[in-house]
Coordinates of C-alpha atoms and ligand atoms in Angstrom, one line a residue:
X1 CA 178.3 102.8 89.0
X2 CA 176.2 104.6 91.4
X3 CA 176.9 102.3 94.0
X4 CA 179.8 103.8 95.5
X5 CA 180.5 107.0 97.4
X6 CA 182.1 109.7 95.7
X7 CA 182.0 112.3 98.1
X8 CA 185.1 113.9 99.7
X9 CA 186.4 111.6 102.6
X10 CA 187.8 113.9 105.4
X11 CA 191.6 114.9 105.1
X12 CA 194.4 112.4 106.2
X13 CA 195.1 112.3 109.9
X14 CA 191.7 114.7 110.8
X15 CA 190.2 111.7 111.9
X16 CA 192.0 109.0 113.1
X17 CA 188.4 107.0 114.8
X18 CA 187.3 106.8 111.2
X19 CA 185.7 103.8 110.2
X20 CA 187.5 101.1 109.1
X21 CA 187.3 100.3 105.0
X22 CA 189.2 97.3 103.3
X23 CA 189.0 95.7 99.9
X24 CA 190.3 92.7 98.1
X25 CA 190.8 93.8 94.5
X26 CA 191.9 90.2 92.3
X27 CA 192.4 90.7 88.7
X28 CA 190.0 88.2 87.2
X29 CA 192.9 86.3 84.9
X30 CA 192.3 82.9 86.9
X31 CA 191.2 81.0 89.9
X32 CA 191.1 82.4 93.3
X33 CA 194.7 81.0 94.6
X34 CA 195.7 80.9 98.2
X35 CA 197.7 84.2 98.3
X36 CA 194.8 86.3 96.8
X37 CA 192.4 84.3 99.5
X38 CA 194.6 85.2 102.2
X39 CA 195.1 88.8 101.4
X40 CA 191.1 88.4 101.2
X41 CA 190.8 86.9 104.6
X42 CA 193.5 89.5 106.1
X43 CA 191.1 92.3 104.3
X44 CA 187.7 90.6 106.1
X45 CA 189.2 89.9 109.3
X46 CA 190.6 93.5 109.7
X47 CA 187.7 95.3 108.8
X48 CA 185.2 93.0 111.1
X49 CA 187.8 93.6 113.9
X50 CA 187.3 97.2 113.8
X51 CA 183.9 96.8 112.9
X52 CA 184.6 98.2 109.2
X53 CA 183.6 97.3 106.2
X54 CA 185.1 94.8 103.6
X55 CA 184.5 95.5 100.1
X56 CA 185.5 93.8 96.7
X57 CA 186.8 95.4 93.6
X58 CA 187.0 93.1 90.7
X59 CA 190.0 95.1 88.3
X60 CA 188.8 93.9 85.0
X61 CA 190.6 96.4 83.4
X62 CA 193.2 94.1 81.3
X63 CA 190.3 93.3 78.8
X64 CA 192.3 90.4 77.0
X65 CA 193.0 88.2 80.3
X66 CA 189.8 88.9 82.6
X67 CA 187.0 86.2 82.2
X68 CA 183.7 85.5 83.3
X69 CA 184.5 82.3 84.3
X70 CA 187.3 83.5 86.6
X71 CA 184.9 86.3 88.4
X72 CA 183.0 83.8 88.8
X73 CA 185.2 81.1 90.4
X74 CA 187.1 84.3 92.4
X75 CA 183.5 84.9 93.8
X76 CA 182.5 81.5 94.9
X77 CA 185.5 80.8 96.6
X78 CA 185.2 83.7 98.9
X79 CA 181.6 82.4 99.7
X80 CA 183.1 79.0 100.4
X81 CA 185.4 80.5 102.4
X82 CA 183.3 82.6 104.2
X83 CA 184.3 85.9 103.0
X84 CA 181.1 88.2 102.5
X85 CA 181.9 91.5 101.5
X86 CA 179.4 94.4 101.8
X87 CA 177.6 96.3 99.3
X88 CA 177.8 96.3 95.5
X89 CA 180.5 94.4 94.0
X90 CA 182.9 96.9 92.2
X91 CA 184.0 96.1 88.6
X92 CA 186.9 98.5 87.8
X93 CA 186.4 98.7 84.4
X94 CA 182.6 100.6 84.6
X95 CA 184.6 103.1 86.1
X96 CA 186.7 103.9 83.1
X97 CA 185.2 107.4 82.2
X98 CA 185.6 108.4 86.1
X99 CA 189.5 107.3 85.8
X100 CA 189.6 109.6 82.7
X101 CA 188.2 112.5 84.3
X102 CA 190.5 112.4 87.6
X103 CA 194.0 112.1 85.4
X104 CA 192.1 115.6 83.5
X105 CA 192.3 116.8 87.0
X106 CA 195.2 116.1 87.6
X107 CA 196.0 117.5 84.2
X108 CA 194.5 120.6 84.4
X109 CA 195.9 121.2 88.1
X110 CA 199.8 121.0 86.8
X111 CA 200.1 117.5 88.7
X112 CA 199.7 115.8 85.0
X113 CA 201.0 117.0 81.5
X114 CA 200.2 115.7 77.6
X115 CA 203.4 113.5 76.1
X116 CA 203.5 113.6 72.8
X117 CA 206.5 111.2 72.1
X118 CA 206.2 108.4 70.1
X119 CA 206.5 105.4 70.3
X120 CA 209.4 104.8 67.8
X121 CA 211.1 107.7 69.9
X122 CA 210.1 105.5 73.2
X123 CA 212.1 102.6 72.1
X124 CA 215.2 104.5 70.7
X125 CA 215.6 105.8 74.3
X126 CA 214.8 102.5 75.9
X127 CA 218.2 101.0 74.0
X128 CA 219.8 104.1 74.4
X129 CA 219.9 104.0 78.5
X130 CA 220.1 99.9 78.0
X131 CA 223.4 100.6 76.1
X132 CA 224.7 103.1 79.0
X133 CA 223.7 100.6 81.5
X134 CA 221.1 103.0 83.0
X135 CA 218.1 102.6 84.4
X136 CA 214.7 102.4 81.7
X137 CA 212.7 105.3 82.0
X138 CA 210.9 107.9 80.9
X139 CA 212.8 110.7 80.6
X140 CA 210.3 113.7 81.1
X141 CA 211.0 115.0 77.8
X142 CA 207.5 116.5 77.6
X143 CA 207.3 117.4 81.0
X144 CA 208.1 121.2 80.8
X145 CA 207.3 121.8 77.2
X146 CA 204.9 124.4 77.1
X147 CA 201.8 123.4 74.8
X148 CA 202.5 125.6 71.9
X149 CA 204.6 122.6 71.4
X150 CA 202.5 119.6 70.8
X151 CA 202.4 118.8 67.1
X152 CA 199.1 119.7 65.9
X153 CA 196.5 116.8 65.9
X154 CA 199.0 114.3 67.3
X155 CA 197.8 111.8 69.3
X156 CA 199.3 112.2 73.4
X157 CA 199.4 109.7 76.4
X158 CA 199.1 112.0 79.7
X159 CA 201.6 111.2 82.4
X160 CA 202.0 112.2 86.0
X161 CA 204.5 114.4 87.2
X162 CA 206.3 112.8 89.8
X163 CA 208.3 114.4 92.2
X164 CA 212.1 115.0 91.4
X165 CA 213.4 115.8 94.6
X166 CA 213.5 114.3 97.8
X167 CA 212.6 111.1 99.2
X168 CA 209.2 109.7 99.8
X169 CA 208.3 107.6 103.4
X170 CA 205.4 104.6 103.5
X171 CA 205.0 103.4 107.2
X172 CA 204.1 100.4 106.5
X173 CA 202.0 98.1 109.1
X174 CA 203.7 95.3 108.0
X175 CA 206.8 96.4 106.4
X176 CA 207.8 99.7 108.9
X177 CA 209.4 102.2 107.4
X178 CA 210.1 102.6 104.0
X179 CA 211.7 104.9 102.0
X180 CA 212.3 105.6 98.2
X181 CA 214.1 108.5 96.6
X182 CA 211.8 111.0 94.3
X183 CA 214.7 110.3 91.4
X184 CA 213.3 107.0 90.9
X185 CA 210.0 107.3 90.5
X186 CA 209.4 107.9 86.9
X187 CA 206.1 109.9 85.1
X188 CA 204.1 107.1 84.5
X189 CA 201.0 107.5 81.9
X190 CA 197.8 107.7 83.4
X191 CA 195.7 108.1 80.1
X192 CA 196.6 105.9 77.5
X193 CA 196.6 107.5 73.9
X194 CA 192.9 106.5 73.1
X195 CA 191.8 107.8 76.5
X196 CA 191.8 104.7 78.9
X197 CA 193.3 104.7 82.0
X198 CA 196.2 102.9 83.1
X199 CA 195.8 100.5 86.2
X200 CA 198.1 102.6 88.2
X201 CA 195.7 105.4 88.1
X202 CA 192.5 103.2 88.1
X203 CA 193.6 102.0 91.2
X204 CA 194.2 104.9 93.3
X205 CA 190.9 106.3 92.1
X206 CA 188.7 103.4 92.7
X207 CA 190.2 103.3 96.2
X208 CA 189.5 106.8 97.2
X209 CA 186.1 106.7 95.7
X210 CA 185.5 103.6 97.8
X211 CA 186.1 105.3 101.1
X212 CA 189.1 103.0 101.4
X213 CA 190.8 103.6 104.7
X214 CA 193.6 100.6 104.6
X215 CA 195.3 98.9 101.8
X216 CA 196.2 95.8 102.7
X217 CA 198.0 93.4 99.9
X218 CA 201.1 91.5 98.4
X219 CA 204.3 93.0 99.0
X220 CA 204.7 92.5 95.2
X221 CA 202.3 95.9 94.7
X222 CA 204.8 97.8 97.6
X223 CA 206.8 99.8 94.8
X224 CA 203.3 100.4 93.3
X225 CA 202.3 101.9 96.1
X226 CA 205.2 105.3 96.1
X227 CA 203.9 106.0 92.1
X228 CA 199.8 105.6 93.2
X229 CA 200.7 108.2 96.4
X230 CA 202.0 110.8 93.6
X231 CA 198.4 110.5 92.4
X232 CA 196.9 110.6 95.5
X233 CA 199.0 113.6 96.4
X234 CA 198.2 115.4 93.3
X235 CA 194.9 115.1 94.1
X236 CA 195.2 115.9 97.6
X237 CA 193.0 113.0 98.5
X238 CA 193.7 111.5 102.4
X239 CA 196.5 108.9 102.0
X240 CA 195.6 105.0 103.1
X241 CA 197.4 103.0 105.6
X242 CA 199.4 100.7 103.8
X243 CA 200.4 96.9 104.9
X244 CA 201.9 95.0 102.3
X245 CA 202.3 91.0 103.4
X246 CA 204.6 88.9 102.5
X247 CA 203.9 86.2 99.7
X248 CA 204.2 82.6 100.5
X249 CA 206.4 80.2 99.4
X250 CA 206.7 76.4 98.7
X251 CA 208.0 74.1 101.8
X252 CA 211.6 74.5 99.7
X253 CA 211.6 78.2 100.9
X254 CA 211.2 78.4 96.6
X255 CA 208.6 80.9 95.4
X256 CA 205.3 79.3 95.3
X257 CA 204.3 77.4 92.3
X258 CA 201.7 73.9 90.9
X259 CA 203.9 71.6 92.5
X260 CA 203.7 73.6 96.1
X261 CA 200.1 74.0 96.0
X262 CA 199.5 76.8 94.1
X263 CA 196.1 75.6 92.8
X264 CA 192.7 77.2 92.9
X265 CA 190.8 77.8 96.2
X266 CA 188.2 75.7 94.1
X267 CA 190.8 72.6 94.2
X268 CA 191.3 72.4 97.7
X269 CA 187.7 71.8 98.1
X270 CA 186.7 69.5 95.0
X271 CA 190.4 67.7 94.9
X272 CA 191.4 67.6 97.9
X273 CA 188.5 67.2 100.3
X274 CA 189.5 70.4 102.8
X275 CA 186.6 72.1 104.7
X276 CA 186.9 76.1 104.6
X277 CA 187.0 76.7 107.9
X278 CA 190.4 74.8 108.0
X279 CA 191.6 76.5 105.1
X280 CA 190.7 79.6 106.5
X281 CA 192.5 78.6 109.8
X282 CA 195.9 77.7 108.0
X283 CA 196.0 80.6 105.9
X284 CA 195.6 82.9 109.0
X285 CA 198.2 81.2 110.8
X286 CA 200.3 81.3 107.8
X287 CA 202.1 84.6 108.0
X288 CA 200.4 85.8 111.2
X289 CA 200.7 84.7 114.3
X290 CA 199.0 84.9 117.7
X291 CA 201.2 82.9 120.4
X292 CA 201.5 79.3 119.9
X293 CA 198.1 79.3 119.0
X294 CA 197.2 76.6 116.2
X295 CA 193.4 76.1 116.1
X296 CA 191.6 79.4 116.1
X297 CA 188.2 79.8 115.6
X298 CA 186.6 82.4 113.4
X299 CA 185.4 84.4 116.1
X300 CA 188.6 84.2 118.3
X301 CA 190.1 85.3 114.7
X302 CA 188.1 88.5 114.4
X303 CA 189.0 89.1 118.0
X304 CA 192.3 88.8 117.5
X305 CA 193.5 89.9 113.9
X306 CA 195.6 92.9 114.0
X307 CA 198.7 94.1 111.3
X308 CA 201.1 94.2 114.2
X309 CA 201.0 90.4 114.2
X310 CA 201.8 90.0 110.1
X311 CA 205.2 88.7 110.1
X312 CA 207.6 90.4 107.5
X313 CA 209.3 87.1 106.2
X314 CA 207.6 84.8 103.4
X315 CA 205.5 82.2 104.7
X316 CA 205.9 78.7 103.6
X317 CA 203.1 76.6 102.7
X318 CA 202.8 73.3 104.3
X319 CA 200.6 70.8 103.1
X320 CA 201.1 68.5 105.3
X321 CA 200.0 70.8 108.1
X322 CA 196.6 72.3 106.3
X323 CA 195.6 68.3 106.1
X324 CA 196.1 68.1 110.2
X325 CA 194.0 71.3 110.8
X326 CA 191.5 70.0 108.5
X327 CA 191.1 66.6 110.4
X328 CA 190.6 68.4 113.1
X329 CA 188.0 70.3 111.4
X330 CA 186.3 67.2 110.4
X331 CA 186.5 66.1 113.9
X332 CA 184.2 68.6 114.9
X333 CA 181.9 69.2 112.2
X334 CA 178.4 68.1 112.4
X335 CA 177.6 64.7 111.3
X336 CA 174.9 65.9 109.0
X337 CA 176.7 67.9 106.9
X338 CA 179.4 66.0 106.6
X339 CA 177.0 63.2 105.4
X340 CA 175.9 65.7 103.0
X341 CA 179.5 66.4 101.8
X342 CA 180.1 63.0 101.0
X343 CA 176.7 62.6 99.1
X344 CA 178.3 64.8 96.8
X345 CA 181.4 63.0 96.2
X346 CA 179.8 60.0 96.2
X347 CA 179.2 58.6 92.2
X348 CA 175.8 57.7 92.9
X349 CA 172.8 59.4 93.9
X350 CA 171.9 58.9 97.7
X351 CA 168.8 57.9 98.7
X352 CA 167.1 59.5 102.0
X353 CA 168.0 56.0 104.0
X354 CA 171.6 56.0 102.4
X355 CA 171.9 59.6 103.6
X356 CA 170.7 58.5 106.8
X357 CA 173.5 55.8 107.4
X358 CA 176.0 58.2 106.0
X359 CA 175.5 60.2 109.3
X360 CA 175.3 57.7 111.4
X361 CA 178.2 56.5 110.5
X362 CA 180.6 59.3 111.0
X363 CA 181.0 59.1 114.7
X364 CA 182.9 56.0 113.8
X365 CA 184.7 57.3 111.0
X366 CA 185.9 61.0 111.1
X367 CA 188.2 60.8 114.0
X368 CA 190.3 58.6 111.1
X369 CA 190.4 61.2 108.1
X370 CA 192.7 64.3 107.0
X371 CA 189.9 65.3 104.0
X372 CA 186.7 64.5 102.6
X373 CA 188.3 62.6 100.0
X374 CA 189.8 59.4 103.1
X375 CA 186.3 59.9 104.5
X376 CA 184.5 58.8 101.5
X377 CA 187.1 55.8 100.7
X378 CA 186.2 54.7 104.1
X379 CA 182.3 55.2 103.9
X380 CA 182.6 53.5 100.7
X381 CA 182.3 49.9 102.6
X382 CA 178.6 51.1 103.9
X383 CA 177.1 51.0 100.2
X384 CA 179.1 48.2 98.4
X385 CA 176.9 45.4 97.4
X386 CA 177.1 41.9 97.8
X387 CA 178.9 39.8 97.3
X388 CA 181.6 41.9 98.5
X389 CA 184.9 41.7 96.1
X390 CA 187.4 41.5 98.6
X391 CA 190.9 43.7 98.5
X392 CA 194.1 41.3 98.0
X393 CA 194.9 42.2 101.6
X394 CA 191.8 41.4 103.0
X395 CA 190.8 38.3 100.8
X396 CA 194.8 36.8 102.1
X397 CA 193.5 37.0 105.5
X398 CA 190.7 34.7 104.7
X399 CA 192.3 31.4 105.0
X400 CA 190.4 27.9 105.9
X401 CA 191.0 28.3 109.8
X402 CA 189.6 32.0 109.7
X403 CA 186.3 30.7 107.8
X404 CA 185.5 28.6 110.0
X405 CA 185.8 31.4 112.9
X406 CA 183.2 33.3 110.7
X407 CA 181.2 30.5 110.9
X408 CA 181.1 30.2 114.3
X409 CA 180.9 33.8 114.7
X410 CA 177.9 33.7 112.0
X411 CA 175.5 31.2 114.3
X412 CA 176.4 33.2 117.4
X413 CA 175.3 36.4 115.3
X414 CA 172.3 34.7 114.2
X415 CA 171.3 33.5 117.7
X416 CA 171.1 37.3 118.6
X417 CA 167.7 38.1 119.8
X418 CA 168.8 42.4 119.9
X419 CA 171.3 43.9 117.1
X420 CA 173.0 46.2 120.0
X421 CA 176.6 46.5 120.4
X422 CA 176.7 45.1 123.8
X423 CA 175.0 41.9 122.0
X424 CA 176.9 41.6 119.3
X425 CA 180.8 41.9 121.3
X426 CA 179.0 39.5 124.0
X427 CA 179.0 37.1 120.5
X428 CA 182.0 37.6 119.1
X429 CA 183.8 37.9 122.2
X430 CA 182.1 34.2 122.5
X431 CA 183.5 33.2 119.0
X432 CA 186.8 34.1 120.3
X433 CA 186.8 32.2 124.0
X434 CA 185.6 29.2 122.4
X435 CA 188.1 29.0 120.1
X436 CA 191.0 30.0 122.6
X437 CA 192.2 33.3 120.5
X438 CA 192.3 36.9 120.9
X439 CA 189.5 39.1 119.9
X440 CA 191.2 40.6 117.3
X441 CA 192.3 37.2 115.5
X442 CA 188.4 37.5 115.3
X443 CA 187.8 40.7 113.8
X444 CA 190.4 40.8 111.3
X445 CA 188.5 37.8 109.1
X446 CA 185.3 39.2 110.2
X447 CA 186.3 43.4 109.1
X448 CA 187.5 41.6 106.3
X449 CA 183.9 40.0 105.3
X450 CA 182.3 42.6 106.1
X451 CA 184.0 45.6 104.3
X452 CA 186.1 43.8 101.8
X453 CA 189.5 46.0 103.4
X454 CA 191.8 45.1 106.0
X455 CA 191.5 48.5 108.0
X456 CA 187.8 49.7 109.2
X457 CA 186.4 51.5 111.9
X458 CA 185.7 49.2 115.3
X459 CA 183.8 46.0 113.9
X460 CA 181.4 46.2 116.6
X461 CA 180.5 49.9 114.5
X462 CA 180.7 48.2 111.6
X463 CA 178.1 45.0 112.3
X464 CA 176.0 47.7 114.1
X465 CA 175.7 50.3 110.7
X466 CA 175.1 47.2 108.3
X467 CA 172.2 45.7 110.2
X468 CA 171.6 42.3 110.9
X469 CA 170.2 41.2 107.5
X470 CA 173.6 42.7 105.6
X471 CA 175.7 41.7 108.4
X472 CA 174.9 37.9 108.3
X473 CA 174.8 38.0 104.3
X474 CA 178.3 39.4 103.7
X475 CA 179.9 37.1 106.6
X476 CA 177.7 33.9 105.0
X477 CA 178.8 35.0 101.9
X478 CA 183.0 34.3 102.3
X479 CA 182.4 31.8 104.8
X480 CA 182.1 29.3 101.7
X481 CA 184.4 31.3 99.1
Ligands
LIG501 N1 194.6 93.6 91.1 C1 195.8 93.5 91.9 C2 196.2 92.0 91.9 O1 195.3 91.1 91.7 C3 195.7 94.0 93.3 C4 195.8 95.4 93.4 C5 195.8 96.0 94.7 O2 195.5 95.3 95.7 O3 196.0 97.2 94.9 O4 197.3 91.7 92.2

């Protein structure tokens, strides 16, 4: 673990133009899920703000639940989403022997001391303070024992001495002022009996040792954050600015769970078809705020990110409104990659010249999708081959009057000397005058021959993608049915 700095960062408060260092730390137990992407994403756009640095701590340190798999998922979906971190990614449990050393600090300073209880002992006084309806604790009985006392060879857990007295104060960014009495913070162990560290002290270690100037994370790790100062001020290290956001919750105000959306990063991309950028967008607006503005832009997002505009209440996820932003997104993305997107939804491979009509077709068809998943349904018309099986709605629109309008509109089509759209409405607007109807009566039997589905983009787009030769074989095909 050479990577990182472990020289002494200046004192707190000596130097407040410091440059700015954030980290996303996930535990690798699972997919990347939208509150970890968004405390990622609040970590990123803070640090490139301020023209910091954003760095990533994988804590690995709960052997039996972190996975390979799930580093690796964690790490591709802040790629997807745009979220490059710099240097060397950290894996907290490398650091193990460089945990161990700091709580022997702390230890042979006075902040730490050796507990020797057991843990039939431990559990005796957990029931004890149950039964008296106290509060489960640790109750220090090691604490002042001078060493004399330790029963010889005896295995020990060393624990922290937390202040008794007094209160302690976080000024939160997010949360303001925050204040917890001394008397509840207990001695929590920092050295397990066989010499690893606990997270609590893994934590505070890594961040110092990272530089780390601002912690920024789930409220759910606030408490955490009064026991991991005790360690910090034991060692006399330069405290962080804390900000701890709010989680989000379901539409139901309900904490967030499967049925809100509380899938994998990973899923919103292969399930449901969202681009990053729009996931990126919603998650920024989604406890954070900047006006009434909706759509922001990456860069406008950099520009504007600050803690002061974190709201304090939980945010409530919205499907519904992540779809919008993403057809929006869609909107404006390039045709080619978009074309490219679909290729890999697609079940077949795509040739070059399939690839080809893919992008030229989606002028006509993103303005009309939410997620990739509408846009490949409606590109789906472009590759089916012929005969076309028609869908129940389209094939009842086919009647005897409407094939012979694609007759007529067939020889007009035929006639065609250019394949241009101002040729081929000139023909079907014909097809419609001569047989005293609207245009659309028209179109309806002819989208229907033509892309086997009641609902298409503009038919004129349509008879202009397939070609001529396609064109005239699907209509001639169901004029006859
Ligand atoms: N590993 C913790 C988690 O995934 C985060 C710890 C922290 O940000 O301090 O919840």
């Amino acid at each position: 673990m050479g990577a990182i700095a472990t020289t002494e960062a200046p004192a707190s408060g000596t130097s407040p133009a410091a440059k700015v260092v954030t980290r996303f730390a996930p535990s690798p137990t699972g997919f990347l899920h939208i509150g970890g992407a968004r405390t990622a994403l609040f970590n990123w756009l803070y640090a490139r703000h301020h023209g910091g640095e954003f760095l990533l701590r994988i804590e690995d340190t709960d052997r039996a639940r972190s996975t390979q798999p799930a580093i690796e998922a964690i790490l591709d979906s802040m790629s997807w989403l745009g979220l490059n971190w710099d240097g060397q990614t950290v894996y907290q449990f490398a650091r193990a022997s460089r945990h161990a050393e700091v709580a022997n600090q702390l230890l042979a300073a006075g902040h730490a001391y050796k507990c020797y209880a057991t843990a039939e002992e431990l559990t005796a006084l957990r029931e004890s303070q149950k039964a008296a309806k106290q509060p489960m604790r640790y109750d220090g009985r090691w604490r002042d024992r001078p060493e004399s006392d330790a029963p010889e060879g005896a295995p020990y857990v060393v624990r922290i001495k937390a202040p008794k007295d007094g209160a302690t104060t976080i000024q939160d960014q997010v949360q303001g002022a925050v204040t917890v009495q001394n008397a509840e913070l207990d001695d929590f162990v920092l050295l397990r009996s066989d010499g690893t560290p606990t997270y609590m002290l893994a934590v505070v270690v890594d961040d110092h040792d990272m530089g780390v100037t601002h912690v920024i994370r789930g409220d759910d790790h606030l408490n955490n954050a009064f026991r991991q100062l005790t360690v910090i001020r034991g060692m006399g290290w330069p405290e962080p600015i804390y900000a701890h956001i709010p989680l989000i919750h379901g539409t139901d105000g309900a904490k967030l769970s499967k049925r809100h959306g509380a899938i994998g990063v990973d899923s919103y991309r292969d399930e449901l078809g969202i681009l990053p950028e729009a996931l990126d967008n919603y998650l920024l607006r989604l406890g954070w705020g900047h006006g009434d503005d909706e759509v922001i832009s990456r860069e406008q997002a950099v520009e504007w990110f600050d803690l002061a505009g974190v709201g304090r209440s939980p945010s409530r996820f919205d499907l519904k409104k992540l779809e919008n932003l993403n057809g929006h997104y869609l909107r404006q993305a390039e045709d080619n990659r978009l074309a490219d997107l679909l290729a890999e939804r697609l079940e077949f491979a795509v040739s070059p010249e399939q690839l080809d009509l893919l992008r030229r077709a989606m002028p006509a068809l993103k303005p009309r999708a939410a997620n990739l998943n509408e846009l490949a349904t409606s590109a789906a018309f472009l590759f089916r081959t012929r005969p076309l099986v028609l869908d129940p709605a389209a094939s009842d629109l086919l009647t005897a009057e409407s094939r012979a309008l694609l007759a007529s509109a067939h020889s007009k089509l035929d006639a065609l000397a250019g394949w241009d759209t101002e040729s081929l409405e000139e023909a079907v607007r014909q097809t419609a005058e001569d047989a005293g109807i609207k245009l659309g009566q028209v179109a309806q039997p002819l989208r229907a021959a033509l892309t086997g589905k009641k609902t298409s983009p503009g038919i004129f787009e349509v008879l202009d993608l397939l070609g001529r030769d396609e064109s005239l074989g699907r209509i001639a095909d169901q004029i006859t049915a």
